[in-house]
Short mmCIF file of C-alpha atoms and ligand atoms in Angstrom, two decimals:
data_model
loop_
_atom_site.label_atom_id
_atom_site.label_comp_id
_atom_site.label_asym_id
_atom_site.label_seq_id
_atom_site.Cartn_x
_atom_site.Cartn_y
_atom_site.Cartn_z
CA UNK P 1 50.87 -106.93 -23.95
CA UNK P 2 47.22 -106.84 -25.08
CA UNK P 3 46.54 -103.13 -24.92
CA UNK P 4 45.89 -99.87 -26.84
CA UNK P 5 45.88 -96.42 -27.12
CA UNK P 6 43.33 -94.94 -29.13
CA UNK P 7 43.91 -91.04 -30.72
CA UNK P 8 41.00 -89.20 -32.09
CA UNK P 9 40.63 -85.56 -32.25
CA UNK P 10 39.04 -83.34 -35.11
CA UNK P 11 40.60 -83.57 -38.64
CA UNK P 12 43.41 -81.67 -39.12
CA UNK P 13 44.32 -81.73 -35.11
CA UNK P 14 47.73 -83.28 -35.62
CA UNK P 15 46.33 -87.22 -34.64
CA UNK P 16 48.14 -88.71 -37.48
CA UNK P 17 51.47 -86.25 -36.55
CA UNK P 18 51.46 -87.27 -33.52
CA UNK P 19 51.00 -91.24 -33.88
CA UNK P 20 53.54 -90.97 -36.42
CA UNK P 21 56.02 -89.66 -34.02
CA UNK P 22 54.89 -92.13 -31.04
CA UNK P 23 54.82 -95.28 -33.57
CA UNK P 24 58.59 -94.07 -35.24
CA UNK P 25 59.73 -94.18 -31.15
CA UNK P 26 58.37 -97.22 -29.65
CA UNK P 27 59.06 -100.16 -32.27
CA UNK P 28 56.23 -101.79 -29.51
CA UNK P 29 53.26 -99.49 -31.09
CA UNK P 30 51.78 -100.74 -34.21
CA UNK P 31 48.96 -98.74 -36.46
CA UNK P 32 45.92 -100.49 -36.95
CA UNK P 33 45.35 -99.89 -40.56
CA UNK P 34 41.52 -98.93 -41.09
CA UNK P 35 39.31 -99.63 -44.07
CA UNK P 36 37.99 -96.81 -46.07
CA UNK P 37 36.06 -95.82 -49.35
CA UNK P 38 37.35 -92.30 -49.69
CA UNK P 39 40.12 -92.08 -52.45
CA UNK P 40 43.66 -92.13 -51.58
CA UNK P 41 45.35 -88.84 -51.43
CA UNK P 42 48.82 -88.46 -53.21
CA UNK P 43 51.27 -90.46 -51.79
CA UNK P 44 48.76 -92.60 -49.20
CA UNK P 45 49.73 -96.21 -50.03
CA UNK P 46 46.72 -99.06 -50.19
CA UNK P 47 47.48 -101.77 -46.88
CA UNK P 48 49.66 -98.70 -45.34
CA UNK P 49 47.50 -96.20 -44.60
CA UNK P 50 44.20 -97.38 -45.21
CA UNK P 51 43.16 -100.54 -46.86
CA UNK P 52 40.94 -98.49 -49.32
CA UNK P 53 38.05 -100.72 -50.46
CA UNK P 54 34.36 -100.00 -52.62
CA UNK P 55 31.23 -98.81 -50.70
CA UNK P 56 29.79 -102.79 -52.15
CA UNK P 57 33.00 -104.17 -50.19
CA UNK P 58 32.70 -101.79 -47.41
CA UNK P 59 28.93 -102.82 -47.08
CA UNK P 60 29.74 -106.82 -47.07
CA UNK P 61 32.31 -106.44 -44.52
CA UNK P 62 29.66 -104.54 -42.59
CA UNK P 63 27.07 -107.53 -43.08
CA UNK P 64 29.76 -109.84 -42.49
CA UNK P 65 30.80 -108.36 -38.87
CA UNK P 66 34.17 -107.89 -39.61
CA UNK P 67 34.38 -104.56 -38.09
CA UNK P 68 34.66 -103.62 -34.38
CA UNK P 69 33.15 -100.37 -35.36
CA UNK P 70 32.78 -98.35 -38.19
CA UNK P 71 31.52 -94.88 -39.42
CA UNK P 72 30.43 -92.57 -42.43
CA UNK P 73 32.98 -89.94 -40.94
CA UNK P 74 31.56 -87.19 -43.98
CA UNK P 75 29.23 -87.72 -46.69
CA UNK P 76 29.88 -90.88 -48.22
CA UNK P 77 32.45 -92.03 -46.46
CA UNK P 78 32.83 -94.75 -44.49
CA UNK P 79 35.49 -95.78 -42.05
CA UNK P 80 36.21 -98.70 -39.99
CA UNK P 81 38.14 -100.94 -37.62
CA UNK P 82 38.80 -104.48 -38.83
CA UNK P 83 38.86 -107.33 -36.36
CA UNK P 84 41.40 -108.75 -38.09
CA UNK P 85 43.78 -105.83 -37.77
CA UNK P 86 43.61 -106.64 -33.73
CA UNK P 87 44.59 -110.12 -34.29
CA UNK P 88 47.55 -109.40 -36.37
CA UNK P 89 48.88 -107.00 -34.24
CA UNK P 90 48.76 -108.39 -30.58
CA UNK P 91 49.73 -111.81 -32.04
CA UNK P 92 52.94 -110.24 -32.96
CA UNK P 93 53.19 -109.16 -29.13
CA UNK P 94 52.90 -105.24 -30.33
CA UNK P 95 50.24 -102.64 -28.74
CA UNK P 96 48.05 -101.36 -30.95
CA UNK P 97 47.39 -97.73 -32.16
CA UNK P 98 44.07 -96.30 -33.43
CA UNK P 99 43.72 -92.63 -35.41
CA UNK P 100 39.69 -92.65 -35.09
CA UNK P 101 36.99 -89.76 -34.93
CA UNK P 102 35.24 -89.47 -31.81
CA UNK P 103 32.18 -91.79 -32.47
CA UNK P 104 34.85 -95.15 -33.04
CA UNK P 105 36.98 -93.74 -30.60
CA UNK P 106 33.90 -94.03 -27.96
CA UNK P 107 33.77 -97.26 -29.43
CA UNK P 108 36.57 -98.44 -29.02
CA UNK P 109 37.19 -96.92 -25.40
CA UNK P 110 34.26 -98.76 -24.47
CA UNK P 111 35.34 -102.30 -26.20
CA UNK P 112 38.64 -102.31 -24.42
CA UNK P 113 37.75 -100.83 -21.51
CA UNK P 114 41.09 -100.60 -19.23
CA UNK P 115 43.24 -102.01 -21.80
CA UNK P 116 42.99 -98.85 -23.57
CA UNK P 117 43.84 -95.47 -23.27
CA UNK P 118 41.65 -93.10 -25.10
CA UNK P 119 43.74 -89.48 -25.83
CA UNK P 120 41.62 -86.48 -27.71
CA UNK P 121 44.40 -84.01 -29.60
CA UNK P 122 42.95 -80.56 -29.84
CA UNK P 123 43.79 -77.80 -32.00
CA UNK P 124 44.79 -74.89 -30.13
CA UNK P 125 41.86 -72.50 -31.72
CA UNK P 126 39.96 -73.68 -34.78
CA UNK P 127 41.21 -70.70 -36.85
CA UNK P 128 44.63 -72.41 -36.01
CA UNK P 129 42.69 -75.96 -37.19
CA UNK P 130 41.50 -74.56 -40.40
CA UNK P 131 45.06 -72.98 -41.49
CA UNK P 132 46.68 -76.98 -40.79
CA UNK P 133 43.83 -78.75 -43.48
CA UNK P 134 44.22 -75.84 -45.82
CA UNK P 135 47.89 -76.31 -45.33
CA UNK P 136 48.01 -79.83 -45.81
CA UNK P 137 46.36 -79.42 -49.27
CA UNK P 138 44.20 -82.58 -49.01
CA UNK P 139 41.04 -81.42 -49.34
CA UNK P 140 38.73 -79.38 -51.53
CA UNK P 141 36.66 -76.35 -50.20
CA UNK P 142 33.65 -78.01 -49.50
CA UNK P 143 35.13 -81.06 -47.90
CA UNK P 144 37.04 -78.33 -45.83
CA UNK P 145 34.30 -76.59 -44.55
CA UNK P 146 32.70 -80.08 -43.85
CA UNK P 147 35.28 -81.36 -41.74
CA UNK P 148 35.62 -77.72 -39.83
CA UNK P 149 31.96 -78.35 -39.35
CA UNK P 150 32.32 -81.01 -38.02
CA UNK P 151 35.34 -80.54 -35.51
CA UNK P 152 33.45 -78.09 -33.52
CA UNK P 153 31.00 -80.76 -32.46
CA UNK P 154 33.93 -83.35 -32.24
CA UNK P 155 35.52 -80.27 -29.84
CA UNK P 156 33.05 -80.47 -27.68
CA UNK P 157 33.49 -84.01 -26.66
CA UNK P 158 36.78 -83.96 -25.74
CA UNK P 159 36.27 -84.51 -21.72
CA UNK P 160 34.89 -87.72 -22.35
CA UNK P 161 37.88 -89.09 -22.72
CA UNK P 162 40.88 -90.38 -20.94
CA UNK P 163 43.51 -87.82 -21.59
CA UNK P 164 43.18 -84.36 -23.90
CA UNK P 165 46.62 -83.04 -25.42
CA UNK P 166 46.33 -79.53 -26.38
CA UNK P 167 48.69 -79.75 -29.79
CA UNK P 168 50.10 -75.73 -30.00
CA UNK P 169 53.81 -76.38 -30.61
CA UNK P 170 54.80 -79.65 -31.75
CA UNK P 171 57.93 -80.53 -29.24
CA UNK P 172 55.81 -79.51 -26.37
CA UNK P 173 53.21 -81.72 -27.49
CA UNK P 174 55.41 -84.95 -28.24
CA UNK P 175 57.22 -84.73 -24.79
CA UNK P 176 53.92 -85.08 -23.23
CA UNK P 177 52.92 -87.72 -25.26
CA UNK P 178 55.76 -89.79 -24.25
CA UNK P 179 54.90 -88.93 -20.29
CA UNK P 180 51.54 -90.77 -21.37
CA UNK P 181 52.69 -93.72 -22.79
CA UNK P 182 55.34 -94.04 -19.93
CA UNK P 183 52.45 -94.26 -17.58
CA UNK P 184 50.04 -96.11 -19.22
CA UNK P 185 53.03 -98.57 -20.22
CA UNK P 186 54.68 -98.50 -16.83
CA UNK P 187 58.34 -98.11 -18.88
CA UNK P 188 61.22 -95.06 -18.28
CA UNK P 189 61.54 -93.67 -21.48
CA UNK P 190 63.65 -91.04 -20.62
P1 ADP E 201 45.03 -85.30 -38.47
O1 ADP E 201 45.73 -86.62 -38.52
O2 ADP E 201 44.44 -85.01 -37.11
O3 ADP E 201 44.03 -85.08 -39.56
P2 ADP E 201 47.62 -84.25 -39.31
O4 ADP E 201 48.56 -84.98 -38.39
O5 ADP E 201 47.51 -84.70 -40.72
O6 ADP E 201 46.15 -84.16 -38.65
O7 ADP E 201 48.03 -82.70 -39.25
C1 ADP E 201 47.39 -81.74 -40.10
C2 ADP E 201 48.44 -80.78 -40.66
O8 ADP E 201 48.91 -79.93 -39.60
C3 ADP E 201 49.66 -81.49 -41.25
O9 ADP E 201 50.07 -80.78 -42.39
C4 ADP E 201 50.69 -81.38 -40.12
O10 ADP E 201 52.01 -81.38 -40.62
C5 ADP E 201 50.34 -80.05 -39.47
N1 ADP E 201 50.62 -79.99 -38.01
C6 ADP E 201 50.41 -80.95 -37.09
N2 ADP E 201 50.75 -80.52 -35.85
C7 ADP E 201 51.19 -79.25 -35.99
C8 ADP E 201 51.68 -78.26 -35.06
N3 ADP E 201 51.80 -78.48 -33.75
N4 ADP E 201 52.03 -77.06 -35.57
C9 ADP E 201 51.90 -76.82 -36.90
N5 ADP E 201 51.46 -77.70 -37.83
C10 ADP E 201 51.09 -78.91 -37.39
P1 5GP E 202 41.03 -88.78 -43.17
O1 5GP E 202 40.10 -88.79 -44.34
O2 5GP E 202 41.49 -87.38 -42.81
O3 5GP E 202 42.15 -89.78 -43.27
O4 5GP E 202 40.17 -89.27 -41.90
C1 5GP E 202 38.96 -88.64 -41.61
C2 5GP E 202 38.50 -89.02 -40.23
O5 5GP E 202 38.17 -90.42 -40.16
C3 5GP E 202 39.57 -88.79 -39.16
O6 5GP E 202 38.94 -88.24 -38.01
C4 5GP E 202 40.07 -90.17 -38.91
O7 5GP E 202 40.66 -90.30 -37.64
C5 5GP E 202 38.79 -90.97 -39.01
N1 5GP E 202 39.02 -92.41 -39.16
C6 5GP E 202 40.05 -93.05 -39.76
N2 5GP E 202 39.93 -94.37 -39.63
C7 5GP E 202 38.81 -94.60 -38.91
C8 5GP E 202 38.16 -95.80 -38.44
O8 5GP E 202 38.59 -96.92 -38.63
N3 5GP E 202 37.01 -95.62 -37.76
C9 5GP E 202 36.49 -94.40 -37.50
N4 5GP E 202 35.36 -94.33 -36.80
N5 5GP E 202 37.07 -93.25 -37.94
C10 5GP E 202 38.22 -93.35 -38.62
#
């Protein structure tokens, strides 16, 4: 099948919500797992949700080019996409999915080209944005106000790419995720 769709969006958006739901619905979407240095968060598994790695290991990987891109998403921080996690998925005939902030997800748009479809999720209001992180109870103040920093930049790159789903109530939002993967998979889903 040799394609991908690629979901970025500000922090706290919904992208991981979202991919969840897609990935739990088509058995043909896989996550591409990314490597990071922050720490995992209760419950985040290591090779599940992230492979989480050193800032030395992060740094060799970068020298050895094993990442299609990667970023310091917040202070410290780094994030990237392995090569490797492309290989194992479309060798096992699946599509892969990215969760990516806007930078990788240019990125990747731009790697792929046609063979991907690039999707921004955007909160419906950022008051509504910062209510979902402090909800989620992942991060501390000062991480918070970095990432709400950061979204309204992220925000304002939203038209560049493919598709933007506003995500306001949560069934609304799914259905028309699954309109966009019926098109850009050409399948009834219905
Ligand atoms: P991201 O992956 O973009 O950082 P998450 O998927 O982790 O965002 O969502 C952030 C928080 O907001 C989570 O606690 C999630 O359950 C909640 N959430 C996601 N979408 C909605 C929605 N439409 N309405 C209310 N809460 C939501
Ligand atoms: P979190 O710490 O909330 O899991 O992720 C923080 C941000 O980093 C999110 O916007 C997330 O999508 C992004 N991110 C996760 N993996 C990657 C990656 O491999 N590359 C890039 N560029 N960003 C990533």
């Amino acid at each position: 099948m040799n394609k991908a769709i690629i979901i970025t969006g500000p922090s706290g958006a919904g992208k991981n919500t979202i991919a969840d739901y897609l990935i739990g619905k088509f058995s043909f979407l896989n996550y591409s797992i990314s490597a990071t240095t922050r720490q995992p968060r209760e419950g985040e598994v290591d090779k599940v949700d992230y492979y989480f790695i050193t800032v030395p290991d992060f740094k060799t990987k970068i020298e050895k080019d094993e990442f299609i891109e990667w970023e310091m998403v917040y202070t410290d921080m780094f994030y990237g996409t392995l090569k490797s996690e492309i290989n194992r998925i479309w060798a096992a005939g699946k599509a892969i999915v990215f969760v990516v902030d806007v930078i990788g997800a240019k990125d990747l748009k731009q790697y792929f080209g046609d063979s991907a479809l690039s999707v921004f999720i955007k909160p419906p209001s950022l008051t509504e944005l910062r209510q979902r992180i402090m909800k989620r109870r992942t991060e501390h103040i000062d991480a918070l106000e970095e990432r709400m920093r950061r979204a309204k930049v992220e925000i304002k790159m939203a038209d560049v790419f493919d598709k933007i789903l506003v995500n306001d109530d949560l069934d609304t939002v799914f259905g028309e995720a699954d309109d966009l993967i019926a098109d850009f998979f050409n399948k009834k889903i219905k």
